[in-house]
Amino acid sequence: MVKLLDTEIKSESLVFRVLIALFLASLSLAALYLAPRALINYLKVIPDAQLQSLMDQLLDPRIPTIGLIVSAFVLVTVTLRKTKVEGPLLICLGASLLSFWYILLHGGIITFPIPMTEVQQAMGINVPMSILANVTINLTTLMLAAMSTPLLIMVKGALLTRARLFSRAFY
């Protein structure tokens, strides 16, 4: 038996927890850190300056960093499950996932300019005036749906923390 944060855990169970935690953390690391980082690095070599500017607006450079933080919280939360710090760790995991989705979806509304000079050239229109146009995509509903799971994770963490604090008051 191993004593981990005032909780007795069998050695075999601890090894199994660590293996599961490493597996889940590696999956989240691949999806939330490595894939966005590779995409950002790949899009940096786009020769077209206007397309490069558009990609810079769509892909926030903070996404891989937050993905790395989420992966670290997944590793620690799964490893320390059913200990006294599980509740606060779940709150931190939920908050980091909330920020990941919020930044990934730009707060629900994505706006980017359309390079009208290239559109005019592609259509064969030679207009001497310049036209400015923006495209706005409203992803608020998708963002709220994506953020519901992290919110529930945070609620679970708060309830676990409250239950553990409340149960200690009577001992």
Coordinates of N, CA and C in Angstrom, one line a residue:
M1 N 0.8 -1.2 0.0 CA 0.0 0.0 0.0 C 0.9 1.2 0.0
V2 N 0.5 2.2 -0.8 CA 1.2 3.5 -0.9 C 0.2 4.5 -0.4
K3 N 0.7 5.4 0.5 CA -0.1 6.5 1.0 C 0.2 7.7 0.2
L4 N -0.9 8.2 -0.5 CA -0.8 9.3 -1.4 C -1.8 10.4 -1.0
L5 N -1.3 11.5 -0.4 CA -2.2 12.6 0.0 C -3.3 12.0 0.9
D6 N -2.9 11.4 2.0 CA -3.8 10.8 3.0 C -4.8 9.8 2.5
T7 N -4.4 9.1 1.4 CA -5.3 8.1 0.8 C -4.4 6.9 0.6
E8 N -4.9 5.7 1.1 CA -4.2 4.5 0.9 C -4.5 3.9 -0.5
I9 N -3.5 3.6 -1.3 CA -3.7 3.1 -2.6 C -2.8 1.9 -2.8
K10 N -3.3 0.8 -3.3 CA -2.5 -0.4 -3.6 C -1.5 0.0 -4.7
S11 N -0.3 -0.6 -4.6 CA 0.8 -0.3 -5.5 C 0.4 -0.6 -7.0
E12 N -0.3 -1.8 -7.1 CA -0.8 -2.1 -8.5 C -1.8 -1.1 -9.0
S13 N -2.6 -0.7 -8.2 CA -3.6 0.3 -8.6 C -3.0 1.7 -8.9
L14 N -1.9 2.0 -8.2 CA -1.2 3.3 -8.5 C -0.5 3.2 -9.8
V15 N 0.1 2.0 -10.1 CA 0.8 1.8 -11.4 C -0.2 1.9 -12.5
F16 N -1.4 1.3 -12.3 CA -2.4 1.3 -13.3 C -2.9 2.7 -13.6
R17 N -3.1 3.5 -12.5 CA -3.5 4.9 -12.6 C -2.5 5.7 -13.4
V18 N -1.3 5.5 -13.1 CA -0.2 6.3 -13.8 C -0.2 5.9 -15.3
L19 N -0.4 4.6 -15.6 CA -0.4 4.2 -17.0 C -1.6 4.8 -17.7
I20 N -2.7 4.8 -17.1 CA -3.9 5.4 -17.7 C -3.8 6.9 -17.9
A21 N -3.2 7.5 -16.8 CA -3.0 9.0 -16.9 C -2.0 9.3 -18.0
L22 N -0.9 8.5 -18.2 CA 0.0 8.8 -19.2 C -0.6 8.6 -20.6
F23 N -1.5 7.6 -20.7 CA -2.1 7.4 -22.0 C -3.1 8.5 -22.3
L24 N -3.9 8.9 -21.4 CA -4.9 10.0 -21.6 C -4.2 11.3 -21.8
A25 N -3.1 11.6 -21.1 CA -2.4 12.8 -21.3 C -1.7 12.9 -22.6
S26 N -1.2 11.7 -23.1 CA -0.5 11.7 -24.4 C -1.6 11.9 -25.5
L27 N -2.8 11.4 -25.4 CA -3.8 11.7 -26.3 C -4.2 13.2 -26.4
S28 N -4.4 13.7 -25.2 CA -4.7 15.2 -25.1 C -3.5 16.0 -25.6
L29 N -2.3 15.6 -25.3 CA -1.1 16.3 -25.8 C -1.1 16.3 -27.3
A30 N -1.4 15.2 -27.9 CA -1.3 15.1 -29.4 C -2.4 15.9 -30.0
A31 N -3.6 15.9 -29.4 CA -4.8 16.6 -30.0 C -4.7 18.1 -29.7
L32 N -4.3 18.5 -28.5 CA -4.5 19.9 -28.1 C -3.2 20.7 -28.2
Y33 N -2.0 20.0 -28.3 CA -0.8 20.7 -28.4 C 0.0 20.5 -29.7
L34 N 0.3 19.2 -30.0 CA 1.1 18.9 -31.1 C 0.4 19.2 -32.4
A35 N -0.9 18.9 -32.6 CA -1.6 19.1 -33.8 C -1.7 20.7 -34.1
P36 N -2.2 21.5 -33.1 CA -2.2 22.9 -33.4 C -0.9 23.5 -33.6
R37 N 0.2 23.0 -32.9 CA 1.5 23.6 -33.1 C 2.0 23.2 -34.5
A38 N 1.8 22.0 -34.9 CA 2.2 21.6 -36.3 C 1.5 22.4 -37.3
L39 N 0.2 22.6 -37.1 CA -0.6 23.4 -38.1 C -0.2 24.9 -38.2
I40 N 0.1 25.5 -37.0 CA 0.6 26.8 -37.0 C 2.0 26.9 -37.7
N41 N 2.9 26.0 -37.4 CA 4.2 26.0 -38.1 C 4.1 25.7 -39.6
Y42 N 3.1 24.9 -40.0 CA 2.9 24.6 -41.4 C 2.4 25.8 -42.1
L43 N 1.5 26.5 -41.5 CA 0.9 27.7 -42.2 C 1.8 28.9 -42.2
K44 N 2.9 28.8 -41.4 CA 3.8 29.9 -41.5 C 4.6 30.0 -42.8
V45 N 4.6 28.9 -43.5 CA 5.4 28.9 -44.8 C 4.5 29.2 -46.0
I46 N 3.3 29.7 -45.8 CA 2.5 30.0 -46.9 C 3.0 31.3 -47.6
P47 N 3.3 31.2 -48.9 CA 3.9 32.4 -49.5 C 3.0 33.6 -49.7
D48 N 1.7 33.4 -49.8 CA 0.8 34.5 -50.0 C 0.6 35.3 -48.8
A49 N 0.9 36.5 -48.8 CA 0.9 37.4 -47.6 C -0.5 37.6 -47.1
Q50 N -1.5 37.7 -47.9 CA -2.9 37.9 -47.5 C -3.5 36.6 -46.9
L51 N -3.2 35.5 -47.5 CA -3.6 34.2 -46.9 C -2.9 34.0 -45.6
Q52 N -1.6 34.3 -45.5 CA -0.9 34.2 -44.2 C -1.5 35.1 -43.1
S53 N -1.9 36.3 -43.5 CA -2.6 37.2 -42.5 C -3.9 36.6 -42.1
L54 N -4.6 36.0 -43.0 CA -5.9 35.3 -42.6 C -5.7 34.2 -41.7
M55 N -4.7 33.4 -41.9 CA -4.4 32.2 -41.1 C -3.9 32.7 -39.7
D56 N -3.2 33.7 -39.6 CA -2.8 34.3 -38.4 C -3.9 34.7 -37.5
Q57 N -5.0 35.3 -38.2 CA -6.2 35.7 -37.4 C -7.0 34.5 -37.0
L58 N -7.0 33.4 -37.7 CA -7.9 32.3 -37.4 C -7.2 31.4 -36.3
L59 N -5.9 31.3 -36.4 CA -5.2 30.4 -35.4 C -4.4 31.2 -34.4
D60 N -5.0 31.3 -33.2 CA -4.3 32.0 -32.1 C -3.1 31.2 -31.7
P61 N -1.9 31.9 -31.5 CA -0.7 31.2 -31.1 C -0.8 30.7 -29.6
R62 N -1.8 31.1 -28.9 CA -1.9 30.7 -27.5 C -2.5 29.3 -27.4
I63 N -3.1 28.8 -28.5 CA -3.8 27.5 -28.4 C -2.9 26.4 -28.0
P64 N -1.7 26.2 -28.6 CA -0.9 25.1 -28.2 C -0.4 25.2 -26.7
T65 N -0.2 26.4 -26.2 CA 0.2 26.5 -24.8 C -0.9 26.1 -23.9
I66 N -2.1 26.5 -24.2 CA -3.2 26.1 -23.3 C -3.4 24.6 -23.5
G67 N -3.2 24.0 -24.7 CA -3.3 22.6 -24.8 C -2.3 21.8 -24.0
L68 N -1.1 22.4 -23.9 CA -0.1 21.8 -23.0 C -0.5 21.8 -21.5
I69 N -1.1 22.9 -21.1 CA -1.6 23.1 -19.7 C -2.7 22.1 -19.5
V70 N -3.6 21.9 -20.4 CA -4.7 21.0 -20.3 C -4.2 19.5 -20.1
S71 N -3.2 19.2 -21.0 CA -2.6 17.9 -20.9 C -1.9 17.6 -19.5
A72 N -1.3 18.6 -19.0 CA -0.7 18.5 -17.7 C -1.7 18.2 -16.6
F73 N -2.8 19.0 -16.7 CA -3.9 18.8 -15.7 C -4.6 17.4 -15.9
V74 N -4.7 16.9 -17.1 CA -5.2 15.6 -17.3 C -4.3 14.6 -16.6
L75 N -3.0 14.7 -16.8 CA -2.1 13.7 -16.2 C -2.2 13.7 -14.7
V76 N -2.2 14.9 -14.1 CA -2.2 15.0 -12.6 C -3.6 14.6 -12.1
T77 N -4.7 15.0 -12.7 CA -6.0 14.7 -12.2 C -6.3 13.2 -12.2
V78 N -5.9 12.6 -13.3 CA -6.2 11.1 -13.4 C -5.3 10.4 -12.4
T79 N -4.1 10.8 -12.2 CA -3.2 10.2 -11.3 C -3.7 10.3 -9.8
L80 N -4.1 11.5 -9.5 CA -4.6 11.8 -8.1 C -6.1 11.7 -7.9
R81 N -6.7 10.9 -8.7 CA -8.1 10.6 -8.6 C -8.4 10.0 -7.2
K82 N -9.6 10.4 -6.6 CA -10.0 10.0 -5.3 C -9.1 10.3 -4.2
T83 N -8.4 11.4 -4.3 CA -7.6 12.0 -3.2 C -8.2 13.3 -2.8
K84 N -7.6 14.0 -1.8 CA -8.2 15.2 -1.4 C -8.1 16.4 -2.3
V85 N -7.2 16.3 -3.3 CA -7.0 17.4 -4.2 C -7.7 17.2 -5.6
E86 N -8.5 16.1 -5.7 CA -9.2 15.9 -6.9 C -10.1 17.0 -7.3
G87 N -10.9 17.5 -6.3 CA -11.8 18.6 -6.6 C -11.1 19.9 -7.2
P88 N -10.1 20.4 -6.5 CA -9.4 21.6 -7.0 C -8.8 21.3 -8.4
L89 N -8.3 20.1 -8.6 CA -7.7 19.7 -9.9 C -8.7 19.7 -11.0
L90 N -9.9 19.2 -10.7 CA -11.0 19.2 -11.7 C -11.4 20.6 -12.0
I91 N -11.4 21.5 -11.0 CA -11.8 22.9 -11.3 C -10.7 23.5 -12.2
C92 N -9.4 23.3 -12.0 CA -8.4 23.8 -12.8 C -8.4 23.2 -14.2
L93 N -8.7 21.9 -14.3 CA -8.8 21.2 -15.6 C -10.0 21.8 -16.4
G94 N -11.1 22.0 -15.7 CA -12.3 22.6 -16.4 C -12.0 24.0 -16.9
A95 N -11.4 24.8 -16.0 CA -11.0 26.2 -16.4 C -10.1 26.3 -17.6
S96 N -9.1 25.4 -17.6 CA -8.2 25.4 -18.7 C -8.9 24.9 -20.0
L97 N -9.8 24.0 -19.9 CA -10.6 23.6 -21.1 C -11.5 24.7 -21.6
L98 N -12.1 25.4 -20.6 CA -12.9 26.6 -21.0 C -12.1 27.6 -21.8
S99 N -10.9 27.9 -21.3 CA -10.1 28.9 -22.0 C -9.7 28.4 -23.3
F100 N -9.4 27.1 -23.4 CA -9.0 26.5 -24.7 C -10.1 26.7 -25.7
W101 N -11.3 26.3 -25.4 CA -12.4 26.5 -26.3 C -12.7 27.9 -26.7
Y102 N -12.7 28.8 -25.7 CA -13.0 30.2 -25.9 C -11.9 30.8 -26.9
I103 N -10.7 30.5 -26.7 CA -9.6 31.1 -27.6 C -9.7 30.4 -28.9
L104 N -9.9 29.1 -29.0 CA -10.0 28.4 -30.3 C -11.1 28.9 -31.1
L105 N -12.3 29.2 -30.5 CA -13.4 29.7 -31.3 C -13.6 31.3 -31.2
H106 N -12.5 31.9 -30.8 CA -12.5 33.4 -30.8 C -13.7 34.0 -30.1
G107 N -14.1 33.5 -29.0 CA -15.3 34.0 -28.3 C -16.6 33.8 -29.0
G108 N -16.6 32.9 -30.0 CA -17.9 32.6 -30.7 C -18.1 33.4 -32.0
I109 N -17.3 34.5 -32.2 CA -17.5 35.2 -33.4 C -16.1 35.4 -34.1
I110 N -16.0 35.0 -35.3 CA -14.8 35.1 -36.1 C -15.1 36.0 -37.2
T111 N -14.2 37.1 -37.3 CA -14.4 38.1 -38.3 C -13.0 38.2 -39.0
F112 N -13.0 38.1 -40.4 CA -11.8 38.3 -41.1 C -12.1 39.1 -42.4
P113 N -11.1 39.8 -42.9 CA -11.4 40.6 -44.1 C -11.2 39.7 -45.4
I114 N -11.9 40.1 -46.4 CA -11.8 39.5 -47.7 C -10.9 40.3 -48.6
P115 N -9.9 39.8 -49.1 CA -9.0 40.6 -50.0 C -9.8 40.8 -51.4
M116 N -10.5 41.9 -51.5 CA -11.3 42.2 -52.6 C -10.5 42.4 -53.9
T117 N -9.3 42.9 -53.8 CA -8.5 43.1 -55.0 C -8.3 41.8 -55.8
E118 N -8.0 40.7 -55.0 CA -7.9 39.4 -55.6 C -9.2 38.9 -56.1
V119 N -10.3 39.1 -55.5 CA -11.6 38.7 -55.9 C -11.9 39.4 -57.2
Q120 N -11.6 40.7 -57.3 CA -11.9 41.5 -58.5 C -11.0 40.9 -59.7
Q121 N -9.8 40.6 -59.4 CA -8.9 40.1 -60.4 C -9.4 38.7 -60.9
A122 N -9.8 37.9 -60.0 CA -10.3 36.5 -60.3 C -11.5 36.6 -61.2
M123 N -12.4 37.6 -60.9 CA -13.6 37.7 -61.7 C -13.4 38.5 -63.0
G124 N -12.2 39.1 -63.1 CA -12.0 39.9 -64.3 C -12.6 41.3 -64.3
I125 N -12.8 41.8 -63.1 CA -13.4 43.1 -63.0 C -12.3 44.1 -62.7
N126 N -12.2 45.2 -63.5 CA -11.2 46.2 -63.2 C -11.9 47.5 -62.8
V127 N -12.1 47.6 -61.5 CA -12.8 48.7 -60.9 C -11.7 49.6 -60.2
P128 N -11.6 50.8 -60.5 CA -10.6 51.7 -60.0 C -10.7 52.0 -58.5
M129 N -11.9 51.7 -57.9 CA -12.1 52.0 -56.5 C -11.8 50.7 -55.7
S130 N -11.5 51.0 -54.4 CA -11.2 49.8 -53.5 C -12.4 49.5 -52.7
I131 N -12.6 48.2 -52.5 CA -13.8 47.8 -51.8 C -13.3 47.0 -50.5
L132 N -13.9 47.3 -49.4 CA -13.5 46.6 -48.2 C -14.7 45.7 -47.8
A133 N -14.4 44.4 -47.5 CA -15.5 43.5 -47.1 C -14.9 42.6 -46.0
N134 N -15.8 42.3 -45.0 CA -15.5 41.4 -43.9 C -16.5 40.3 -43.9
V135 N -16.0 39.1 -43.5 CA -16.9 38.0 -43.3 C -16.9 37.7 -41.8
T136 N -18.1 37.6 -41.3 CA -18.3 37.3 -39.8 C -19.0 36.0 -39.7
I137 N -18.4 35.1 -38.9 CA -19.0 33.7 -38.7 C -19.4 33.7 -37.2
N138 N -20.6 33.4 -36.9 CA -21.1 33.3 -35.6 C -21.1 31.9 -35.1
L139 N -20.2 31.6 -34.2 CA -20.1 30.2 -33.7 C -20.4 30.2 -32.2
T140 N -21.3 31.1 -31.8 CA -21.6 31.2 -30.3 C -22.3 29.9 -29.8
T141 N -23.2 29.4 -30.6 CA -23.9 28.2 -30.2 C -22.9 27.0 -30.1
L142 N -22.0 26.8 -31.1 CA -21.0 25.8 -31.0 C -20.1 26.0 -29.8
M143 N -19.7 27.2 -29.6 CA -18.8 27.5 -28.4 C -19.5 27.1 -27.1
L144 N -20.8 27.5 -27.0 CA -21.5 27.2 -25.7 C -21.6 25.7 -25.5
A145 N -21.9 25.0 -26.6 CA -22.0 23.5 -26.5 C -20.7 22.9 -26.1
A146 N -19.6 23.4 -26.7 CA -18.3 22.9 -26.4 C -17.9 23.2 -25.0
M147 N -18.3 24.4 -24.5 CA -18.0 24.8 -23.1 C -18.8 24.2 -22.0
S148 N -19.9 23.4 -22.4 CA -20.7 22.9 -21.4 C -20.0 21.7 -20.6
T149 N -19.3 20.9 -21.3 CA -18.5 19.9 -20.6 C -17.5 20.4 -19.6
P150 N -16.7 21.3 -20.0 CA -15.7 21.9 -19.0 C -16.5 22.5 -17.8
L151 N -17.6 23.2 -18.1 CA -18.4 23.7 -17.0 C -18.9 22.6 -16.0
L152 N -19.3 21.5 -16.6 CA -19.8 20.4 -15.7 C -18.6 19.8 -14.9
I153 N -17.4 19.8 -15.6 CA -16.2 19.3 -14.9 C -15.9 20.2 -13.7
M154 N -16.0 21.5 -13.9 CA -15.8 22.5 -12.8 C -16.8 22.3 -11.7
V155 N -18.1 22.1 -12.0 CA -19.1 21.9 -11.0 C -18.8 20.6 -10.2
K156 N -18.4 19.6 -10.9 CA -18.1 18.3 -10.2 C -16.9 18.6 -9.2
G157 N -15.9 19.3 -9.7 CA -14.8 19.6 -8.8 C -15.2 20.4 -7.6
A158 N -16.1 21.4 -7.8 CA -16.6 22.2 -6.7 C -17.4 21.4 -5.7
L159 N -18.2 20.5 -6.2 CA -19.0 19.7 -5.4 C -18.2 18.7 -4.6
L160 N -17.1 18.1 -5.2 CA -16.2 17.2 -4.5 C -15.5 17.9 -3.4
T161 N -15.0 19.1 -3.8 CA -14.3 19.9 -2.8 C -15.2 20.3 -1.6
R162 N -16.4 20.7 -1.9 CA -17.3 21.0 -0.8 C -17.6 19.8 0.0
A163 N -17.9 18.6 -0.6 CA -18.2 17.4 0.1 C -17.0 17.0 1.0
R164 N -15.8 17.1 0.5 CA -14.7 16.7 1.3 C -14.4 17.6 2.5
L165 N -14.6 18.9 2.2 CA -14.5 19.9 3.3 C -15.6 19.7 4.4
F166 N -16.8 19.5 3.9 CA -17.9 19.3 4.8 C -17.8 18.1 5.6
S167 N -17.3 17.0 5.0 CA -17.2 15.7 5.7 C -16.1 15.8 6.8
R168 N -15.1 16.6 6.6 CA -14.0 16.7 7.6 C -14.5 17.5 8.8
A169 N -15.5 18.4 8.6 CA -15.9 19.2 9.7 C -16.5 18.4 10.8
F170 N -17.0 17.2 10.5 CA -17.6 16.3 11.5 C -16.7 15.3 12.1
Y171 N -15.4 15.2 11.7 CA -14.5 14.2 12.2 C -13.6 14.8 13.3

